[in-house]
Coordinates of C-alpha atoms and ligand atoms in Angstrom, one line a residue:
Chain A
X1 CA 20.4 37.8 -20.0
X2 CA 22.9 39.6 -18.5
X3 CA 22.3 40.4 -15.0
X4 CA 19.8 42.5 -14.3
X5 CA 20.2 46.4 -12.6
X6 CA 19.9 44.9 -8.9
X7 CA 22.9 43.8 -7.2
X8 CA 24.2 40.1 -7.0
X9 CA 22.6 39.2 -3.6
X10 CA 25.7 37.6 -1.4
X11 CA 25.4 34.4 0.3
X12 CA 21.7 33.1 -0.3
X13 CA 20.9 30.1 2.2
X14 CA 19.0 27.3 -0.4
X15 CA 17.4 24.6 0.2
X16 CA 18.0 21.9 -3.0
X17 CA 16.3 18.5 -3.5
X18 CA 17.0 16.3 -5.5
X19 CA 15.0 12.7 -7.4
X20 CA 15.8 12.1 -10.5
X21 CA 16.8 9.2 -10.4
X22 CA 17.6 6.5 -7.3
X23 CA 18.9 9.8 -4.9
X24 CA 16.9 11.1 -2.9
X25 CA 19.3 14.4 -2.2
X26 CA 18.4 17.2 0.1
X27 CA 21.7 19.9 0.2
X28 CA 21.6 23.4 2.0
X29 CA 24.0 25.6 1.3
X30 CA 24.8 29.3 1.7
X31 CA 26.0 30.8 -1.2
X32 CA 29.3 28.5 -2.4
X33 CA 29.7 27.1 1.1
X34 CA 28.3 23.5 2.3
X35 CA 26.3 22.7 5.0
X36 CA 24.2 20.4 5.1
X37 CA 23.8 17.2 2.4
X38 CA 21.6 14.5 3.4
X39 CA 21.7 11.4 1.3
X40 CA 18.9 7.8 1.5
X41 CA 19.8 5.9 -1.4
X42 CA 17.4 2.5 -3.3
X43 CA 20.6 1.4 -4.9
X44 CA 20.0 -1.5 -2.6
X45 CA 16.5 -2.1 -3.8
X46 CA 18.0 -1.5 -7.7
X47 CA 20.6 -4.2 -6.9
X48 CA 19.5 -7.4 -8.4
X49 CA 17.5 -5.4 -10.8
X50 CA 21.4 -5.3 -13.2
X51 CA 19.6 -0.9 -13.1
X52 CA 17.6 1.2 -12.1
X53 CA 13.6 -0.1 -11.4
X54 CA 11.2 4.3 -12.0
X55 CA 8.8 3.0 -9.8
X56 CA 10.7 1.8 -7.0
X57 CA 13.1 4.3 -6.9
X58 CA 9.8 7.0 -7.1
X59 CA 8.6 4.9 -4.1
X60 CA 11.6 5.5 -2.2
X61 CA 11.7 9.1 -2.6
X62 CA 8.4 9.1 -1.8
X63 CA 9.3 7.1 1.9
X64 CA 12.4 9.3 2.1
X65 CA 11.7 13.0 1.7
X66 CA 10.5 14.2 4.8
X67 CA 13.4 12.2 7.4
X68 CA 16.0 13.4 4.4
X69 CA 15.0 17.0 4.6
X70 CA 14.7 16.9 8.7
X71 CA 18.3 15.6 8.5
X72 CA 19.2 18.1 6.0
X73 CA 18.5 20.7 8.7
X74 CA 20.0 19.6 11.2
X75 CA 23.4 19.1 9.8
X76 CA 23.4 22.7 8.4
X77 CA 21.9 23.9 11.9
X78 CA 19.3 25.8 10.3
X79 CA 15.5 26.5 10.4
X80 CA 13.5 26.0 7.7
X81 CA 12.2 29.6 8.0
X82 CA 15.8 31.2 7.3
X83 CA 15.7 30.1 4.2
X84 CA 16.0 32.5 1.2
X85 CA 14.2 29.7 -0.8
X86 CA 13.9 26.2 -2.0
X87 CA 15.4 24.9 -5.5
X88 CA 14.4 21.5 -6.8
X89 CA 15.5 19.6 -9.9
X90 CA 13.1 20.1 -13.2
X91 CA 15.1 17.7 -14.8
X92 CA 15.6 15.9 -16.7
X93 CA 16.0 12.3 -14.9
X94 CA 12.8 9.7 -14.5
X95 CA 9.6 11.1 -14.9
X96 CA 7.7 10.0 -11.5
X97 CA 10.7 10.7 -9.7
X98 CA 11.3 13.9 -10.8
X99 CA 7.4 14.5 -10.2
X100 CA 8.2 12.9 -6.2
X101 CA 10.9 15.8 -5.8
X102 CA 9.3 18.6 -7.3
X103 CA 5.6 18.1 -5.3
X104 CA 8.3 18.1 -2.1
X105 CA 9.8 21.4 -2.8
X106 CA 6.6 23.3 -4.3
X107 CA 4.4 22.4 -0.8
X108 CA 7.5 23.3 1.2
X109 CA 8.0 26.7 -0.4
X110 CA 4.6 27.3 -0.8
X111 CA 4.1 26.2 2.9
X112 CA 7.7 28.7 3.9
X113 CA 6.4 31.2 2.2
X114 CA 9.5 31.5 0.3
X115 CA 10.2 31.4 -3.9
X116 CA 11.4 28.1 -5.6
X117 CA 13.7 27.4 -8.3
X118 CA 13.1 24.8 -10.9
X119 CA 16.6 23.7 -12.0
X120 CA 18.4 21.7 -14.4
X121 CA 20.0 18.8 -13.1
X122 CA 23.1 18.9 -15.5
X123 CA 23.6 22.6 -14.9
X124 CA 23.4 21.2 -10.9
X125 CA 26.2 18.8 -11.8
X126 CA 28.2 22.0 -13.3
X127 CA 27.4 24.1 -10.0
X128 CA 28.1 21.9 -7.6
X129 CA 32.1 22.8 -7.9
X130 CA 31.6 25.3 -6.4
X131 CA 30.8 24.0 -3.2
X132 CA 34.1 22.2 -3.5
X133 CA 36.2 25.3 -5.9
X134 CA 35.0 28.4 -4.9
X135 CA 33.1 30.3 -7.8
X136 CA 33.0 28.7 -11.9
X137 CA 35.3 30.7 -13.6
X138 CA 33.1 32.0 -16.9
X139 CA 33.6 30.4 -19.0
X140 CA 33.5 26.8 -17.8
X141 CA 33.8 23.0 -19.9
X142 CA 32.4 20.7 -18.5
X143 CA 32.3 16.8 -18.9
X144 CA 29.4 15.4 -16.9
X145 CA 29.5 11.3 -17.4
X146 CA 26.9 9.1 -15.3
X147 CA 24.6 6.4 -15.4
X148 CA 22.4 8.5 -17.1
X149 CA 24.9 11.5 -19.2
X150 CA 27.6 11.7 -20.7
X151 CA 28.5 15.2 -22.4
X152 CA 30.4 18.3 -22.9
X153 CA 29.1 21.4 -22.2
X154 CA 30.1 24.8 -22.2
X155 CA 29.1 27.7 -19.4
X156 CA 29.9 30.9 -19.4
X157 CA 27.0 31.6 -16.6
X158 CA 25.7 29.1 -14.9
X159 CA 22.5 30.1 -14.9
X160 CA 21.6 31.4 -18.1
X161 CA 24.0 29.8 -20.6
X162 CA 24.9 26.3 -21.2
X163 CA 25.6 25.8 -24.6
X164 CA 25.4 21.2 -25.6
X165 CA 29.0 20.0 -27.2
X166 CA 28.3 16.8 -27.4
X167 CA 27.1 14.0 -26.1
X168 CA 26.8 10.4 -26.4
X169 CA 24.5 9.4 -29.3
X170 CA 23.7 5.6 -27.3
X171 CA 25.0 4.2 -23.8
X172 CA 25.8 7.1 -21.5
X173 CA 29.4 6.1 -20.0
X174 CA 28.2 4.3 -16.7
X175 CA 25.6 2.5 -18.3
X176 CA 28.8 0.8 -20.2
X177 CA 30.6 -0.1 -16.7
X178 CA 27.1 -1.3 -15.8
X179 CA 26.6 -3.8 -18.6
X180 CA 29.9 -5.0 -18.7
X181 CA 30.2 -5.2 -14.8
X182 CA 26.8 -7.4 -15.2
X183 CA 28.5 -9.3 -17.8
X184 CA 31.5 -10.0 -15.1
X185 CA 28.8 -10.9 -12.8
X186 CA 30.3 -8.5 -10.4
X187 CA 27.2 -6.9 -9.2
X188 CA 25.0 -3.3 -9.6
X189 CA 26.2 -0.7 -10.0
X190 CA 29.5 -1.8 -11.5
X191 CA 31.8 1.4 -11.3
X192 CA 33.4 1.3 -8.5
X193 CA 33.1 -2.4 -9.2
X194 CA 34.9 -1.8 -11.7
X195 CA 37.5 0.8 -10.9
X196 CA 38.7 -1.8 -8.3
X197 CA 39.1 -4.9 -10.3
X198 CA 41.0 -2.6 -12.9
X199 CA 43.6 -1.3 -10.9
X200 CA 44.9 -4.1 -10.7
X201 CA 45.0 -5.4 -14.6
X202 CA 46.6 -4.2 -17.3
X203 CA 44.8 -1.3 -19.1
X204 CA 46.7 -2.1 -22.7
X205 CA 46.1 -6.3 -22.4
X206 CA 43.6 -6.1 -24.8
X207 CA 42.4 -3.5 -27.5
X208 CA 38.5 -2.5 -27.2
X209 CA 38.0 -0.2 -29.3
X210 CA 37.6 3.5 -29.2
X211 CA 34.1 4.4 -30.4
X212 CA 33.4 7.7 -32.8
X213 CA 36.9 8.6 -33.2
X214 CA 37.6 8.0 -36.4
X215 CA 38.5 11.5 -38.6
X216 CA 35.0 12.1 -40.2
X217 CA 33.2 11.2 -36.3
X218 CA 31.7 14.3 -34.9
X219 CA 34.6 15.5 -32.2
X220 CA 32.8 16.3 -29.3
X221 CA 30.3 13.0 -29.4
X222 CA 30.5 10.0 -26.9
X223 CA 29.5 5.9 -28.8
X224 CA 29.6 3.7 -26.0
X225 CA 27.1 1.2 -27.2
X226 CA 30.3 -0.8 -30.1
X227 CA 32.7 -0.9 -26.8
X228 CA 30.3 -2.5 -24.4
X229 CA 29.4 -5.2 -27.7
X230 CA 33.2 -5.7 -28.0
X231 CA 33.5 -6.9 -24.7
X232 CA 30.8 -8.8 -23.6
X233 CA 31.7 -11.1 -27.0
X234 CA 34.6 -10.9 -26.1
X235 CA 34.0 -12.5 -22.5
X236 CA 31.5 -14.6 -24.2
X237 CA 34.5 -16.2 -26.5
X238 CA 36.8 -17.3 -23.4
X239 CA 33.4 -19.0 -21.9
X240 CA 32.8 -20.9 -25.0
X241 CA 36.6 -21.6 -25.0
X242 CA 36.6 -23.4 -22.0
X243 CA 39.4 -20.5 -21.1
X244 CA 39.0 -18.5 -17.2
X245 CA 37.8 -14.6 -17.8
X246 CA 40.9 -12.4 -16.4
X247 CA 38.7 -10.0 -15.3
X248 CA 40.9 -7.5 -13.5
X249 CA 42.4 -7.2 -17.1
X250 CA 38.7 -6.5 -18.9
X251 CA 38.1 -4.0 -16.0
X252 CA 41.7 -2.6 -16.3
X253 CA 41.3 -2.4 -20.8
X254 CA 37.6 -2.1 -20.7
X255 CA 37.6 1.3 -18.8
X256 CA 40.9 2.3 -20.6
X257 CA 39.0 2.8 -23.8
X258 CA 36.3 4.7 -22.0
X259 CA 38.5 7.2 -20.5
X260 CA 40.4 7.7 -23.2
X261 CA 38.0 9.3 -25.1
X262 CA 36.1 11.0 -22.7
X263 CA 39.4 12.9 -21.7
X264 CA 40.8 13.0 -25.4
X265 CA 37.8 14.6 -26.6
X266 CA 37.1 17.0 -23.4
X267 CA 40.9 18.3 -24.1
X268 CA 39.4 19.0 -27.3
X269 CA 37.0 20.3 -27.5
X270 CA 38.6 23.2 -25.2
X271 CA 41.6 24.0 -26.9
X272 CA 39.1 24.1 -30.2
X273 CA 37.0 27.0 -27.6
X274 CA 39.9 28.4 -26.8
X275 CA 38.6 27.3 -22.4
X276 CA 41.7 27.0 -20.1
X277 CA 39.4 25.4 -17.2
X278 CA 37.4 22.0 -17.9
X279 CA 35.4 20.8 -14.5
X280 CA 34.3 17.0 -14.4
X281 CA 31.6 15.5 -12.9
X282 CA 27.8 12.7 -12.5
X283 CA 29.0 9.7 -10.9
X284 CA 31.7 8.7 -13.5
X285 CA 33.7 11.0 -12.6
X286 CA 34.2 9.6 -9.3
X287 CA 36.3 7.1 -10.8
X288 CA 40.2 7.0 -10.2
X289 CA 41.4 6.3 -13.8
X290 CA 39.8 8.6 -15.8
X291 CA 40.7 11.8 -12.9
X292 CA 44.1 10.5 -13.3
X293 CA 43.9 10.3 -17.2
X294 CA 42.4 14.2 -17.3
X295 CA 44.9 15.2 -14.5
X296 CA 47.6 14.7 -17.1
X297 CA 46.1 15.6 -20.6
X298 CA 45.5 18.8 -18.9
X299 CA 48.6 19.8 -17.2
X300 CA 50.2 18.5 -20.8
X301 CA 47.2 21.1 -22.8
X302 CA 46.9 23.5 -19.7
X303 CA 44.0 23.6 -18.9
X304 CA 42.6 23.6 -15.5
X305 CA 41.2 20.7 -14.1
X306 CA 38.3 20.9 -11.3
X307 CA 36.8 17.8 -9.8
X308 CA 34.7 18.0 -7.2
X309 CA 34.8 14.9 -4.1
X310 CA 33.4 12.0 -5.3
X311 CA 30.3 12.9 -2.7
X312 CA 29.8 15.7 -4.9
X313 CA 30.1 14.3 -8.2
X314 CA 27.2 11.6 -7.7
X315 CA 23.5 12.7 -7.4
X316 CA 22.6 14.8 -4.3
X317 CA 21.0 17.8 -2.6
X318 CA 23.7 19.8 -2.1
X319 CA 24.6 20.5 -6.3
X320 CA 20.6 21.9 -6.9
X321 CA 20.8 24.3 -4.2
X322 CA 24.1 24.8 -5.5
X323 CA 22.6 26.5 -8.5
X324 CA 19.6 27.5 -6.9
X325 CA 21.5 29.8 -4.4
X326 CA 23.1 30.9 -7.6
X327 CA 19.7 31.6 -9.0
X328 CA 19.1 33.8 -5.9
X329 CA 22.1 35.3 -5.9
X330 CA 21.6 36.8 -9.8
X331 CA 18.2 37.5 -9.0
X332 CA 16.9 34.8 -11.8
X333 CA 13.0 34.7 -11.8
X334 CA 11.9 32.5 -9.6
X335 CA 9.1 29.1 -10.8
X336 CA 5.5 29.3 -10.8
X337 CA 3.4 26.8 -8.5
X338 CA 2.6 25.6 -11.5
X339 CA 5.8 23.9 -12.2
X340 CA 6.0 20.6 -13.8
X341 CA 8.9 17.6 -13.9
X342 CA 10.2 17.9 -17.1
X343 CA 11.8 14.9 -17.9
X344 CA 13.7 15.7 -21.2
X345 CA 13.9 19.3 -19.8
X346 CA 16.4 20.3 -22.6
X347 CA 20.1 21.2 -21.1
X348 CA 20.4 24.7 -22.2
X349 CA 17.4 25.9 -19.7
X350 CA 19.4 26.4 -16.1
X351 CA 16.6 26.9 -14.6
X352 CA 12.4 26.9 -15.3
X353 CA 11.1 30.0 -14.9
X354 CA 7.5 31.7 -13.7
X355 CA 5.1 32.6 -16.2
X356 CA 5.9 35.6 -18.4
X357 CA 10.0 35.3 -17.5
X358 CA 11.1 33.3 -20.1
X359 CA 14.8 34.4 -20.8
X360 CA 14.8 34.2 -24.6
X361 CA 13.6 30.6 -25.2
X362 CA 10.1 29.4 -26.1
X363 CA 10.4 25.2 -25.1
X364 CA 7.3 24.5 -24.6
X365 CA 6.5 21.9 -21.7
X366 CA 4.5 19.0 -23.5
X367 CA 7.1 16.4 -23.1
X368 CA 6.6 13.3 -21.6
X369 CA 3.5 13.4 -20.2
X370 CA 2.9 10.2 -21.6
X371 CA 5.4 8.8 -19.0
X372 CA 4.1 10.4 -16.1
X373 CA 1.8 8.4 -16.1
X374 CA 2.1 5.3 -17.4
Chain B
X1 CA -10.5 22.9 13.5
X2 CA -8.7 23.8 10.3
X3 CA -8.9 21.0 8.1
X4 CA -7.1 20.9 4.9
X5 CA -8.2 17.8 2.2
X6 CA -6.5 17.1 -1.3
X7 CA -6.7 14.1 -3.3
X8 CA -4.9 13.1 -6.2
X9 CA -5.6 9.3 -6.6
X10 CA -7.8 9.4 -9.1
X11 CA -8.1 11.6 -12.5
X12 CA -9.7 14.2 -10.5
X13 CA -7.2 16.9 -8.3
X14 CA -9.7 17.9 -6.3
X15 CA -8.7 20.3 -2.7
X16 CA -10.7 21.3 0.1
X17 CA -11.2 23.7 3.7
X18 CA -13.1 22.5 6.4
X19 CA -13.7 24.4 9.4
X20 CA -15.1 21.2 11.3
X21 CA -18.8 21.9 10.7
X22 CA -18.9 22.6 6.9
X23 CA -17.2 22.9 3.8
X24 CA -15.4 26.4 3.3
X25 CA -14.0 26.5 -0.5
X26 CA -13.2 23.8 -2.7
X27 CA -11.0 22.9 -6.4
X28 CA -12.2 20.1 -8.8
X29 CA -10.0 19.6 -12.0
X30 CA -10.3 16.0 -13.5
X31 CA -7.2 16.1 -15.9
X32 CA -5.3 12.4 -15.1
X33 CA -2.4 14.0 -17.0
X34 CA -2.0 17.0 -14.6
X35 CA -2.1 16.8 -11.1
X36 CA 2.1 17.7 -10.4
X37 CA 0.3 20.7 -12.2
X38 CA -2.5 21.3 -11.1
X39 CA -2.4 20.8 -7.3
X40 CA -0.5 23.5 -6.1
X41 CA -2.3 26.5 -7.9
X42 CA -5.7 24.3 -6.8
X43 CA -4.4 24.1 -3.1
X44 CA -3.9 28.3 -3.4
X45 CA -6.8 29.6 -4.9
X46 CA -9.4 27.1 -2.2
X47 CA -7.3 29.0 0.5
X48 CA -8.1 32.5 -1.0
X49 CA -11.4 31.8 -1.2
X50 CA -12.0 31.4 1.7
X51 CA -10.1 34.2 3.1
X52 CA -7.1 32.5 4.7
X53 CA -3.9 31.2 4.4
X54 CA -2.2 27.8 4.7
X55 CA -0.9 28.6 8.1
X56 CA -3.8 28.3 9.8
X57 CA -4.6 25.5 8.8
X58 CA -4.6 22.9 11.9
X59 CA -4.1 19.1 9.6
X60 CA -4.4 18.2 7.3
X61 CA -6.0 14.4 5.0
X62 CA -5.2 13.1 2.0
X63 CA -6.5 10.0 0.0
X64 CA -3.9 7.1 0.3
X65 CA -5.9 5.7 -2.6
X66 CA -5.5 3.0 -3.7
X67 CA -4.7 4.5 -7.2
X68 CA -2.3 4.5 -10.0
X69 CA 1.2 5.7 -8.5
X70 CA 2.6 8.6 -10.1
X71 CA -0.4 10.5 -9.7
X72 CA -1.4 9.2 -5.6
X73 CA 2.3 10.3 -5.0
X74 CA 1.6 13.8 -5.7
X75 CA -1.0 14.1 -3.4
X76 CA 0.5 11.9 -0.7
X77 CA 4.2 13.9 -0.7
X78 CA 2.8 17.5 -0.9
X79 CA 0.5 16.1 2.3
X80 CA 3.8 15.3 4.0
X81 CA 5.6 18.0 3.1
X82 CA 2.6 20.4 4.3
X83 CA 2.6 18.4 7.5
X84 CA 6.9 19.0 7.9
X85 CA 7.1 23.1 7.3
X86 CA 3.4 23.4 9.2
X87 CA 4.3 20.9 12.2
X88 CA 0.2 20.1 11.3
X89 CA -0.8 16.2 11.7
X90 CA -1.5 14.3 8.4
X91 CA -4.1 11.5 8.6
X92 CA -4.9 9.1 6.0
X93 CA -8.1 8.3 4.8
X94 CA -9.2 6.0 1.7
X95 CA -9.8 7.5 -1.1
X96 CA -13.1 4.9 -1.5
X97 CA -13.9 6.1 1.6
X98 CA -14.1 9.2 0.4
X99 CA -16.1 8.4 -3.3
X100 CA -18.9 6.1 -1.3
X101 CA -19.6 9.4 1.8
X102 CA -20.4 11.5 -1.2
X103 CA -22.7 8.6 -2.3
X104 CA -24.9 9.2 0.3
X105 CA -26.5 11.8 -1.2
X106 CA -27.7 9.4 -3.7
X107 CA -29.9 6.7 -3.8
X108 CA -28.9 3.9 -3.0
X109 CA -30.7 1.8 -0.6
X110 CA -28.0 -0.7 1.1
X111 CA -24.9 -2.2 0.0
X112 CA -22.9 -0.9 -2.8
X113 CA -19.4 -1.3 -4.8
X114 CA -17.7 1.8 -5.3
X115 CA -15.0 1.8 -8.1
X116 CA -11.9 3.1 -9.9
X117 CA -10.3 2.8 -12.8
X118 CA -6.9 1.1 -12.0
X119 CA -5.8 0.8 -15.5
X120 CA -4.4 -2.1 -17.0
X121 CA -7.9 -3.5 -18.2
X122 CA -8.1 -3.7 -13.5
X123 CA -10.3 -1.9 -11.4
X124 CA -9.1 -0.6 -7.6
X125 CA -12.4 -1.3 -5.5
X126 CA -14.6 -2.3 -2.3
X127 CA -17.9 -3.1 -1.0
X128 CA -19.9 -1.1 1.6
X129 CA -22.8 -1.6 3.9
X130 CA -23.6 2.3 4.2
X131 CA -21.7 5.5 2.6
X132 CA -19.8 5.3 6.1
X133 CA -19.0 1.4 6.8
X134 CA -16.2 -0.1 4.0
X135 CA -17.0 -4.6 4.8
X136 CA -14.1 -5.3 2.4
X137 CA -10.5 -4.2 2.1
X138 CA -9.8 -2.6 -1.0
X139 CA -8.6 -4.0 -4.0
X140 CA -7.5 -4.3 -7.4
X141 CA -9.0 -7.1 -9.6
X142 CA -10.1 -7.3 -13.6
X143 CA -13.9 -6.8 -13.2
X144 CA -14.8 -10.3 -15.3
X145 CA -13.2 -11.6 -12.3
X146 CA -15.4 -9.9 -9.5
X147 CA -19.1 -10.6 -11.2
X148 CA -19.9 -13.0 -8.3
X149 CA -18.5 -10.6 -5.6
X150 CA -20.7 -7.6 -6.7
X151 CA -24.1 -9.2 -8.3
X152 CA -26.8 -6.9 -8.1
X153 CA -25.1 -4.1 -6.0
X154 CA -25.2 -1.0 -8.0
X155 CA -21.9 1.1 -8.2
X156 CA -20.3 4.5 -7.8
X157 CA -17.0 5.6 -9.2
X158 CA -15.2 6.4 -12.4
X159 CA -14.2 2.6 -12.8
X160 CA -17.5 1.7 -12.7
X161 CA -19.2 3.2 -15.7
X162 CA -15.6 2.0 -17.7
X163 CA -17.2 -2.2 -17.5
X164 CA -20.7 -2.3 -17.6
X165 CA -21.0 -5.5 -18.0
X166 CA -19.6 -6.2 -13.9
X167 CA -21.0 -2.7 -13.4
X168 CA -24.4 -2.5 -14.8
X169 CA -25.9 -0.2 -12.3
X170 CA -23.7 2.9 -11.7
X171 CA -24.8 5.6 -9.5
X172 CA -24.2 8.7 -7.9
X173 CA -20.8 10.6 -8.6
X174 CA -17.9 9.9 -10.9
X175 CA -14.9 10.9 -9.0
X176 CA -14.5 11.6 -5.4
X177 CA -14.1 15.0 -4.5
X178 CA -11.5 16.8 -1.2
X179 CA -15.4 18.5 0.0
X180 CA -15.8 14.5 0.8
X181 CA -12.9 13.5 1.7
X182 CA -12.4 16.4 4.7
X183 CA -16.2 16.2 5.9
X184 CA -15.9 12.1 6.3
X185 CA -12.3 13.2 8.5
X186 CA -13.8 16.1 10.3
X187 CA -16.8 13.6 11.2
X188 CA -14.2 10.2 12.0
X189 CA -11.8 12.9 14.5
X190 CA -14.7 14.2 15.9
X191 CA -15.2 11.1 16.9
X192 CA -12.3 10.0 18.8
X193 CA -11.5 7.6 15.2
X194 CA -8.1 7.2 14.5
X195 CA -7.4 7.8 10.8
X196 CA -4.9 6.1 8.6
X197 CA -1.2 7.1 8.6
X198 CA -0.5 8.9 4.9
X199 CA 1.3 6.5 3.4
X200 CA -0.3 4.8 0.0
X201 CA -1.6 2.4 -1.0
X202 CA -0.7 1.0 -4.3
X203 CA -2.0 -2.6 -3.6
X204 CA 0.1 -3.8 -6.8
X205 CA 4.0 -4.9 -6.2
X206 CA 6.1 -2.7 -9.0
X207 CA 6.8 -3.8 -12.7
X208 CA 10.4 -5.0 -12.1
X209 CA 11.6 -7.6 -15.1
X210 CA 14.8 -9.0 -13.2
X211 CA 17.0 -8.9 -15.8
X212 CA 19.2 -12.8 -17.7
X213 CA 22.1 -13.5 -15.6
X214 CA 24.8 -14.7 -17.3
X215 CA 25.3 -18.2 -16.5
X216 CA 28.8 -18.8 -15.4
X217 CA 30.8 -17.3 -12.5
X218 CA 34.1 -16.0 -12.9
X219 CA 35.5 -16.5 -9.9
X220 CA 36.3 -13.4 -8.0
Ligands
LIG401 ZN1 23.3 13.3 -12.4

């Protein structure tokens, strides 16, 4: 849908709430300017489980929400009355965790008499780059990589047109990092620690497999499950033989296999689609080798690379506020008060407009109600 | 006084507005899977029916459970955030107490037990001397293990109705109503009593499996 006749509303002040996983994020933006980015993480509570425990995350969101909103308002130096809208991640994500944020956002918007925007977590990961590098070029190709997703998305308008080009068919890239870190006894989360060890290792020491890179494989899809298994087998064989595991070389070789495939496919889809801007977002975008290799390959291919700073790449409320502000700026319909969390909200739905404002899709929000209340 | 009461600790999504003397408006829906969707429209309806707005509310009271977590948190998060936005106090009240209070109109003739569905073949329950007086801490147990503790007592609540072997004598209201929650809160506040903080009564630790670790410790 094209922008409506109404003029673009400049610089709306929007508060965004994010609770799709283990970070309670509250951000405040004015247009494309970041004013506050308050995050409370329950990551330490999940560490001993080696992964995010949904109920632990949901409990933590409930406790952290009000203090985090207060912190964000203070940091931004604005009062709630001045807001032009409240945005919240409606999905995808952990159902119970999302519901805490959606409940808070609805109550906050309602109590303040402000419009509510239930937005897509993945579109928010893309839109956050506006806070770092200014308005998104249209179209933009996005490579989103985190513990929950690994996707290539093409967007010509972040509020209404996001097209999936490719995605992982099994594990997310971040999951593979977590699992390999666990096999190496390096703790959770795996991303930062693997990155650290890999810096001192040899990325070509071990030839780990590159998934889905055969001539007949889907050109833009990913697979990290086979790689993860290959790494675990390799380590176990070393241990069985009583040899010491070269942690740094394993970390470097594994990481190289992941980022090689991610960047190769991202550049390929940009070329195939004639898109000259690539943004990389999601927690794994903080990986130093991914940034370096993406920069190298984009330069060689004449593609402009945009990667927000690490704190904006991981889950946060600022990214939700950034997309909310874009919704306000482009006069998108606000969500209704019966907005619900949708753990499998399709990536094509940048936001969940209120009744009678559906923009050419007819997805019915009946998904995953079962696991909401398990 | 204008109290907004809400409870989502059980399959009931219930909202009421109370002026310190009586209930001005209320909404009761039973849908165990749609707390998140139903609660805010219900608040909006109740306020409209009473001809007022949220910013006229002087306090919020919320059922703190015990109850299945996902639904329970909807009410608590909503109450917390209303409190923040409006700058009014948020009080908690045990959901079982509200159900007991609601049973006052039933001829119970003495002590009784309140039980709600805790799923996984368990109930959340407590014993009451009378509709205003709870004599045990809220607990979660398998009905079969309660036979002794509740023997001979009439029982109130949908949790009791599910297990006739443990609770043969079920009476009174099946579901909690925010009208009762509000009335009980107003009564206690008028008497100068302290209510609970608005924090959830989960009564269970979160389910979490600690994954099996690799035995070999790689030297760092
Ligand atoms: Zn994310």
